[in-house]
Each structure stands twice: as structure tokens, then as C-alpha cells.
């Protein structure tokens, strides 16, 4: 029984490490894309915030929410890239710390999760709150003919 619990515990620990490496991979490739293809990704942010590509038949009921300032678009785009970079780095650090602690006692492994928890929390803030709540719902990104992500 002790051996079975040990194997399950190791599998769970490795699963947590793999989740963080997956998050780091996604966030890292997104940062890479945002930096190397800056113009098209910036256009996405700009058009979503401007709300200028929704179909005309939907009317103008929520257009008051639009932000048309290019300065704000650039600030938002840079903030997104910096936040994605932070997610990448904290996920990598968390995975590294957890990998180092994988054979240690439960408390040591638990303590090694700090950066991973920060990364996953930031993931939820960016991809669920910023992109789903703010971009998709507040700015009506889902209504866009072109930029509906």
C-alpha cells in the first residue's frame, strides 16, 4: 500500500510540473508571436478596443465603451506582452522549483509551488478576465467580423 501511495504522489507531482511547463510554453510562444509579429497583433488589440469592426446591423448600443486612443492601445498591448512574459517566467520558475523538490517531503514540495500558483493565477487574470470578460464581453470582441479571437 505504501508503494502505491508513493507512485500516485509522484504522478501527481509530475502532473503539476507538466501543467506549469505547458503554461510556460503557451505563454512563451504567445510572447514570441506578439514581439515578432508586432503589427498584426497590435492591430488586433487596437480594433478590439476601438470596436470598429462589429457588423452594422448590431447597432451602437455598446459603442460608448470603445477606446480609440492609439496611446492607450499601445499601453494595453505592451502591458499584455509584459504580463505574458511574467506568466512565462513564473511558470518556468515554479516548474523548476517543483522539479527540484519532487523527491522531498510534502511540505517542501508545497512550498515549491509558490511561483507556479502565482503564474496560474496571472493566467486566469489575463486569459479569463482580460480577454474573456473585458475584450470579448465589454468590448464586444465576439461581434467583430474580423477580430473575434
JSON list of C-alpha atoms in Angstrom, two decimals:
[
{"chain": "A", "resi": 1, "resn": "UNK", "atom": "CA", "xyz": [0.00, 0.00, 0.00]},
{"chain": "A", "resi": 2, "resn": "UNK", "atom": "CA", "xyz": [2.84, 2.40, 0.85]},
{"chain": "A", "resi": 3, "resn": "UNK", "atom": "CA", "xyz": [4.43, 1.81, -2.58]},
{"chain": "A", "resi": 4, "resn": "UNK", "atom": "CA", "xyz": [1.13, 2.52, -4.38]},
{"chain": "A", "resi": 5, "resn": "UNK", "atom": "CA", "xyz": [0.63, 5.81, -2.50]},
{"chain": "A", "resi": 6, "resn": "UNK", "atom": "CA", "xyz": [4.22, 6.82, -3.28]},
{"chain": "A", "resi": 7, "resn": "UNK", "atom": "CA", "xyz": [3.70, 6.22, -7.02]},
{"chain": "A", "resi": 8, "resn": "UNK", "atom": "CA", "xyz": [0.44, 8.15, -7.09]},
{"chain": "A", "resi": 9, "resn": "UNK", "atom": "CA", "xyz": [2.05, 11.01, -5.19]},
{"chain": "A", "resi": 10, "resn": "UNK", "atom": "CA", "xyz": [4.92, 11.13, -7.68]},
{"chain": "A", "resi": 11, "resn": "UNK", "atom": "CA", "xyz": [2.50, 11.10, -10.63]},
{"chain": "A", "resi": 12, "resn": "UNK", "atom": "CA", "xyz": [0.54, 13.99, -9.13]},
{"chain": "A", "resi": 13, "resn": "UNK", "atom": "CA", "xyz": [3.75, 15.95, -8.53]},
{"chain": "A", "resi": 14, "resn": "UNK", "atom": "CA", "xyz": [4.92, 15.38, -12.10]},
{"chain": "A", "resi": 15, "resn": "UNK", "atom": "CA", "xyz": [1.46, 16.35, -13.39]},
{"chain": "A", "resi": 16, "resn": "UNK", "atom": "CA", "xyz": [1.72, 19.69, -11.60]},
{"chain": "A", "resi": 17, "resn": "UNK", "atom": "CA", "xyz": [5.16, 20.28, -13.09]},
{"chain": "A", "resi": 18, "resn": "UNK", "atom": "CA", "xyz": [3.92, 19.38, -16.58]},
{"chain": "A", "resi": 19, "resn": "UNK", "atom": "CA", "xyz": [0.96, 21.76, -16.24]},
{"chain": "A", "resi": 20, "resn": "UNK", "atom": "CA", "xyz": [3.35, 24.61, -15.46]},
{"chain": "A", "resi": 21, "resn": "UNK", "atom": "CA", "xyz": [5.63, 23.69, -18.35]},
{"chain": "A", "resi": 22, "resn": "UNK", "atom": "CA", "xyz": [2.60, 23.67, -20.64]},
{"chain": "A", "resi": 23, "resn": "UNK", "atom": "CA", "xyz": [1.53, 27.11, -19.40]},
{"chain": "A", "resi": 24, "resn": "UNK", "atom": "CA", "xyz": [5.09, 28.41, -19.85]},
{"chain": "A", "resi": 25, "resn": "UNK", "atom": "CA", "xyz": [5.15, 27.01, -23.40]},
{"chain": "A", "resi": 26, "resn": "UNK", "atom": "CA", "xyz": [1.86, 28.64, -24.34]},
{"chain": "A", "resi": 27, "resn": "UNK", "atom": "CA", "xyz": [2.65, 32.00, -22.75]},
{"chain": "A", "resi": 28, "resn": "UNK", "atom": "CA", "xyz": [6.19, 31.94, -24.14]},
{"chain": "A", "resi": 29, "resn": "UNK", "atom": "CA", "xyz": [5.11, 31.28, -27.71]},
{"chain": "A", "resi": 30, "resn": "UNK", "atom": "CA", "xyz": [2.43, 33.97, -27.40]},
{"chain": "A", "resi": 31, "resn": "UNK", "atom": "CA", "xyz": [5.07, 36.47, -26.23]},
{"chain": "A", "resi": 32, "resn": "UNK", "atom": "CA", "xyz": [7.30, 35.41, -29.13]},
{"chain": "A", "resi": 33, "resn": "UNK", "atom": "CA", "xyz": [4.44, 35.92, -31.58]},
{"chain": "A", "resi": 34, "resn": "UNK", "atom": "CA", "xyz": [3.48, 39.28, -30.09]},
{"chain": "A", "resi": 35, "resn": "UNK", "atom": "CA", "xyz": [7.07, 40.52, -30.35]},
{"chain": "A", "resi": 36, "resn": "UNK", "atom": "CA", "xyz": [7.98, 39.08, -33.76]},
{"chain": "A", "resi": 37, "resn": "UNK", "atom": "CA", "xyz": [4.63, 39.90, -35.42]},
{"chain": "A", "resi": 38, "resn": "UNK", "atom": "CA", "xyz": [4.01, 43.09, -33.54]},
{"chain": "A", "resi": 39, "resn": "UNK", "atom": "CA", "xyz": [1.92, 44.89, -36.14]},
{"chain": "A", "resi": 40, "resn": "UNK", "atom": "CA", "xyz": [-0.80, 42.31, -36.72]},
{"chain": "A", "resi": 41, "resn": "UNK", "atom": "CA", "xyz": [-1.15, 41.56, -33.01]},
{"chain": "A", "resi": 42, "resn": "UNK", "atom": "CA", "xyz": [-1.22, 45.26, -32.17]},
{"chain": "A", "resi": 43, "resn": "UNK", "atom": "CA", "xyz": [-3.93, 45.73, -34.82]},
{"chain": "A", "resi": 44, "resn": "UNK", "atom": "CA", "xyz": [-5.98, 43.07, -33.04]},
{"chain": "A", "resi": 45, "resn": "UNK", "atom": "CA", "xyz": [-5.77, 44.94, -29.72]},
{"chain": "A", "resi": 46, "resn": "UNK", "atom": "CA", "xyz": [-6.42, 48.29, -31.40]},
{"chain": "A", "resi": 47, "resn": "UNK", "atom": "CA", "xyz": [-9.52, 47.13, -33.30]},
{"chain": "A", "resi": 48, "resn": "UNK", "atom": "CA", "xyz": [-10.97, 45.29, -30.32]},
{"chain": "A", "resi": 49, "resn": "UNK", "atom": "CA", "xyz": [-10.59, 48.36, -28.10]},
{"chain": "A", "resi": 50, "resn": "UNK", "atom": "CA", "xyz": [-11.90, 50.67, -30.84]},
{"chain": "A", "resi": 51, "resn": "UNK", "atom": "CA", "xyz": [-14.90, 48.41, -31.50]},
{"chain": "A", "resi": 52, "resn": "UNK", "atom": "CA", "xyz": [-14.76, 49.46, -35.15]},
{"chain": "A", "resi": 53, "resn": "UNK", "atom": "CA", "xyz": [-15.30, 46.10, -36.86]},
{"chain": "A", "resi": 54, "resn": "UNK", "atom": "CA", "xyz": [-18.63, 44.93, -35.49]},
{"chain": "A", "resi": 55, "resn": "UNK", "atom": "CA", "xyz": [-21.42, 44.37, -38.02]},
{"chain": "A", "resi": 56, "resn": "UNK", "atom": "CA", "xyz": [-23.58, 47.45, -38.62]},
{"chain": "A", "resi": 57, "resn": "UNK", "atom": "CA", "xyz": [-26.81, 45.54, -38.05]},
{"chain": "A", "resi": 58, "resn": "UNK", "atom": "CA", "xyz": [-25.90, 45.16, -34.36]},
{"chain": "A", "resi": 59, "resn": "UNK", "atom": "CA", "xyz": [-26.40, 48.86, -33.79]},
{"chain": "A", "resi": 60, "resn": "UNK", "atom": "CA", "xyz": [-24.46, 51.16, -31.49]},
{"chain": "A", "resi": 61, "resn": "UNK", "atom": "CA", "xyz": [-25.82, 50.21, -28.07]},
{"chain": "A", "resi": 62, "resn": "UNK", "atom": "CA", "xyz": [-22.41, 49.42, -26.58]},
{"chain": "A", "resi": 63, "resn": "UNK", "atom": "CA", "xyz": [-20.12, 51.57, -28.75]},
{"chain": "A", "resi": 64, "resn": "UNK", "atom": "CA", "xyz": [-19.80, 54.08, -25.89]},
{"chain": "A", "resi": 65, "resn": "UNK", "atom": "CA", "xyz": [-17.36, 51.56, -24.37]},
{"chain": "A", "resi": 66, "resn": "UNK", "atom": "CA", "xyz": [-14.86, 51.99, -27.20]},
{"chain": "A", "resi": 67, "resn": "UNK", "atom": "CA", "xyz": [-11.39, 53.36, -26.50]},
{"chain": "A", "resi": 68, "resn": "UNK", "atom": "CA", "xyz": [-9.98, 54.94, -29.64]},
{"chain": "A", "resi": 69, "resn": "UNK", "atom": "CA", "xyz": [-6.77, 56.46, -28.29]},
{"chain": "A", "resi": 70, "resn": "UNK", "atom": "CA", "xyz": [-3.69, 54.96, -30.01]},
{"chain": "A", "resi": 71, "resn": "UNK", "atom": "CA", "xyz": [-1.67, 55.77, -26.88]},
{"chain": "A", "resi": 72, "resn": "UNK", "atom": "CA", "xyz": [-4.00, 53.63, -24.75]},
{"chain": "A", "resi": 73, "resn": "UNK", "atom": "CA", "xyz": [-3.86, 50.88, -27.39]},
{"chain": "A", "resi": 74, "resn": "UNK", "atom": "CA", "xyz": [-0.05, 50.84, -27.21]},
{"chain": "A", "resi": 75, "resn": "UNK", "atom": "CA", "xyz": [-0.05, 50.89, -23.41]},
{"chain": "A", "resi": 76, "resn": "UNK", "atom": "CA", "xyz": [-2.53, 48.00, -23.38]},
{"chain": "A", "resi": 77, "resn": "UNK", "atom": "CA", "xyz": [-0.54, 45.99, -25.91]},
{"chain": "A", "resi": 78, "resn": "UNK", "atom": "CA", "xyz": [2.74, 46.49, -24.04]},
{"chain": "A", "resi": 79, "resn": "UNK", "atom": "CA", "xyz": [1.03, 45.60, -20.75]},
{"chain": "A", "resi": 80, "resn": "UNK", "atom": "CA", "xyz": [-0.30, 42.37, -22.28]},
{"chain": "A", "resi": 81, "resn": "UNK", "atom": "CA", "xyz": [3.18, 41.39, -23.51]},
{"chain": "A", "resi": 82, "resn": "UNK", "atom": "CA", "xyz": [4.78, 42.18, -20.15]},
{"chain": "A", "resi": 83, "resn": "UNK", "atom": "CA", "xyz": [2.10, 40.21, -18.30]},
{"chain": "A", "resi": 84, "resn": "UNK", "atom": "CA", "xyz": [2.51, 37.23, -20.66]},
{"chain": "A", "resi": 85, "resn": "UNK", "atom": "CA", "xyz": [6.28, 37.40, -20.09]},
{"chain": "A", "resi": 86, "resn": "UNK", "atom": "CA", "xyz": [5.71, 37.42, -16.33]},
{"chain": "A", "resi": 87, "resn": "UNK", "atom": "CA", "xyz": [3.43, 34.38, -16.66]},
{"chain": "A", "resi": 88, "resn": "UNK", "atom": "CA", "xyz": [6.09, 32.57, -18.70]},
{"chain": "A", "resi": 89, "resn": "UNK", "atom": "CA", "xyz": [8.91, 33.29, -16.26]},
{"chain": "A", "resi": 90, "resn": "UNK", "atom": "CA", "xyz": [6.94, 32.48, -13.11]},
{"chain": "A", "resi": 91, "resn": "UNK", "atom": "CA", "xyz": [5.66, 29.23, -14.65]},
{"chain": "A", "resi": 92, "resn": "UNK", "atom": "CA", "xyz": [9.22, 28.21, -15.55]},
{"chain": "A", "resi": 93, "resn": "UNK", "atom": "CA", "xyz": [10.49, 29.14, -12.09]},
{"chain": "A", "resi": 94, "resn": "UNK", "atom": "CA", "xyz": [7.62, 27.27, -10.46]},
{"chain": "A", "resi": 95, "resn": "UNK", "atom": "CA", "xyz": [8.23, 24.16, -12.58]},
{"chain": "A", "resi": 96, "resn": "UNK", "atom": "CA", "xyz": [11.95, 24.32, -11.79]},
{"chain": "A", "resi": 97, "resn": "UNK", "atom": "CA", "xyz": [11.36, 24.70, -8.04]},
{"chain": "A", "resi": 98, "resn": "UNK", "atom": "CA", "xyz": [8.82, 21.89, -8.02]},
{"chain": "A", "resi": 99, "resn": "UNK", "atom": "CA", "xyz": [11.11, 19.64, -10.04]},
{"chain": "A", "resi": 100, "resn": "UNK", "atom": "CA", "xyz": [13.91, 20.23, -7.54]},
{"chain": "A", "resi": 101, "resn": "UNK", "atom": "CA", "xyz": [11.52, 19.37, -4.68]},
{"chain": "A", "resi": 102, "resn": "UNK", "atom": "CA", "xyz": [9.87, 16.39, -6.39]},
{"chain": "A", "resi": 103, "resn": "UNK", "atom": "CA", "xyz": [11.54, 13.83, -4.10]},
{"chain": "A", "resi": 104, "resn": "UNK", "atom": "CA", "xyz": [11.30, 15.87, -0.91]},
{"chain": "A", "resi": 105, "resn": "UNK", "atom": "CA", "xyz": [8.64, 15.78, 1.80]},
{"chain": "A", "resi": 106, "resn": "UNK", "atom": "CA", "xyz": [5.13, 17.13, 1.24]},
{"chain": "A", "resi": 107, "resn": "UNK", "atom": "CA", "xyz": [5.76, 20.48, 2.96]},
{"chain": "A", "resi": 108, "resn": "UNK", "atom": "CA", "xyz": [8.88, 21.16, 0.88]},
{"chain": "A", "resi": 109, "resn": "UNK", "atom": "CA", "xyz": [7.03, 20.35, -2.33]},
{"chain": "A", "resi": 110, "resn": "UNK", "atom": "CA", "xyz": [4.11, 22.50, -1.22]},
{"chain": "A", "resi": 111, "resn": "UNK", "atom": "CA", "xyz": [6.49, 25.42, -0.55]},
{"chain": "A", "resi": 112, "resn": "UNK", "atom": "CA", "xyz": [7.99, 24.97, -4.02]},
{"chain": "A", "resi": 113, "resn": "UNK", "atom": "CA", "xyz": [4.60, 25.71, -5.63]},
{"chain": "A", "resi": 114, "resn": "UNK", "atom": "CA", "xyz": [4.64, 29.45, -4.87]},
{"chain": "A", "resi": 115, "resn": "UNK", "atom": "CA", "xyz": [5.76, 30.70, -8.30]},
{"chain": "A", "resi": 116, "resn": "UNK", "atom": "CA", "xyz": [3.54, 28.18, -10.03]},
{"chain": "A", "resi": 117, "resn": "UNK", "atom": "CA", "xyz": [0.49, 29.38, -8.14]},
{"chain": "A", "resi": 118, "resn": "UNK", "atom": "CA", "xyz": [1.36, 32.99, -8.98]},
{"chain": "A", "resi": 119, "resn": "UNK", "atom": "CA", "xyz": [1.73, 32.05, -12.66]},
{"chain": "A", "resi": 120, "resn": "UNK", "atom": "CA", "xyz": [-1.57, 30.17, -12.84]},
{"chain": "A", "resi": 121, "resn": "UNK", "atom": "CA", "xyz": [-3.37, 33.00, -11.05]},
{"chain": "A", "resi": 122, "resn": "UNK", "atom": "CA", "xyz": [-1.96, 35.50, -13.55]},
{"chain": "A", "resi": 123, "resn": "UNK", "atom": "CA", "xyz": [-3.02, 33.15, -16.35]},
{"chain": "A", "resi": 124, "resn": "UNK", "atom": "CA", "xyz": [-6.60, 33.30, -15.12]},
{"chain": "A", "resi": 125, "resn": "UNK", "atom": "CA", "xyz": [-6.43, 37.08, -14.78]},
{"chain": "A", "resi": 126, "resn": "UNK", "atom": "CA", "xyz": [-5.12, 37.55, -18.32]},
{"chain": "A", "resi": 127, "resn": "UNK", "atom": "CA", "xyz": [-6.95, 34.91, -20.33]},
{"chain": "A", "resi": 128, "resn": "UNK", "atom": "CA", "xyz": [-10.22, 34.70, -18.43]},
{"chain": "A", "resi": 129, "resn": "UNK", "atom": "CA", "xyz": [-10.64, 38.22, -17.09]},
{"chain": "A", "resi": 130, "resn": "UNK", "atom": "CA", "xyz": [-8.79, 40.46, -19.56]},
{"chain": "A", "resi": 131, "resn": "UNK", "atom": "CA", "xyz": [-9.56, 38.51, -22.72]},
{"chain": "A", "resi": 132, "resn": "UNK", "atom": "CA", "xyz": [-12.93, 36.93, -21.95]},
{"chain": "A", "resi": 133, "resn": "UNK", "atom": "CA", "xyz": [-14.55, 39.47, -19.63]},
{"chain": "A", "resi": 134, "resn": "UNK", "atom": "CA", "xyz": [-13.00, 42.71, -20.86]},
{"chain": "A", "resi": 135, "resn": "UNK", "atom": "CA", "xyz": [-12.18, 42.07, -24.53]},
{"chain": "A", "resi": 136, "resn": "UNK", "atom": "CA", "xyz": [-14.91, 39.60, -25.50]},
{"chain": "A", "resi": 137, "resn": "UNK", "atom": "CA", "xyz": [-17.78, 40.89, -23.40]},
{"chain": "A", "resi": 138, "resn": "UNK", "atom": "CA", "xyz": [-17.07, 44.53, -22.54]},
{"chain": "A", "resi": 139, "resn": "UNK", "atom": "CA", "xyz": [-15.60, 45.49, -25.93]},
{"chain": "A", "resi": 140, "resn": "UNK", "atom": "CA", "xyz": [-17.82, 43.03, -27.80]},
{"chain": "A", "resi": 141, "resn": "UNK", "atom": "CA", "xyz": [-14.91, 41.25, -29.47]},
{"chain": "A", "resi": 142, "resn": "UNK", "atom": "CA", "xyz": [-17.17, 38.30, -30.24]},
{"chain": "A", "resi": 143, "resn": "UNK", "atom": "CA", "xyz": [-19.23, 40.58, -32.50]},
{"chain": "A", "resi": 144, "resn": "UNK", "atom": "CA", "xyz": [-16.31, 41.60, -34.69]},
{"chain": "A", "resi": 145, "resn": "UNK", "atom": "CA", "xyz": [-16.39, 40.49, -38.30]},
{"chain": "A", "resi": 146, "resn": "UNK", "atom": "CA", "xyz": [-12.61, 40.02, -38.30]},
{"chain": "A", "resi": 147, "resn": "UNK", "atom": "CA", "xyz": [-11.11, 40.29, -34.80]},
{"chain": "A", "resi": 148, "resn": "UNK", "atom": "CA", "xyz": [-13.22, 37.85, -32.81]},
{"chain": "A", "resi": 149, "resn": "UNK", "atom": "CA", "xyz": [-10.23, 35.91, -31.43]}
]
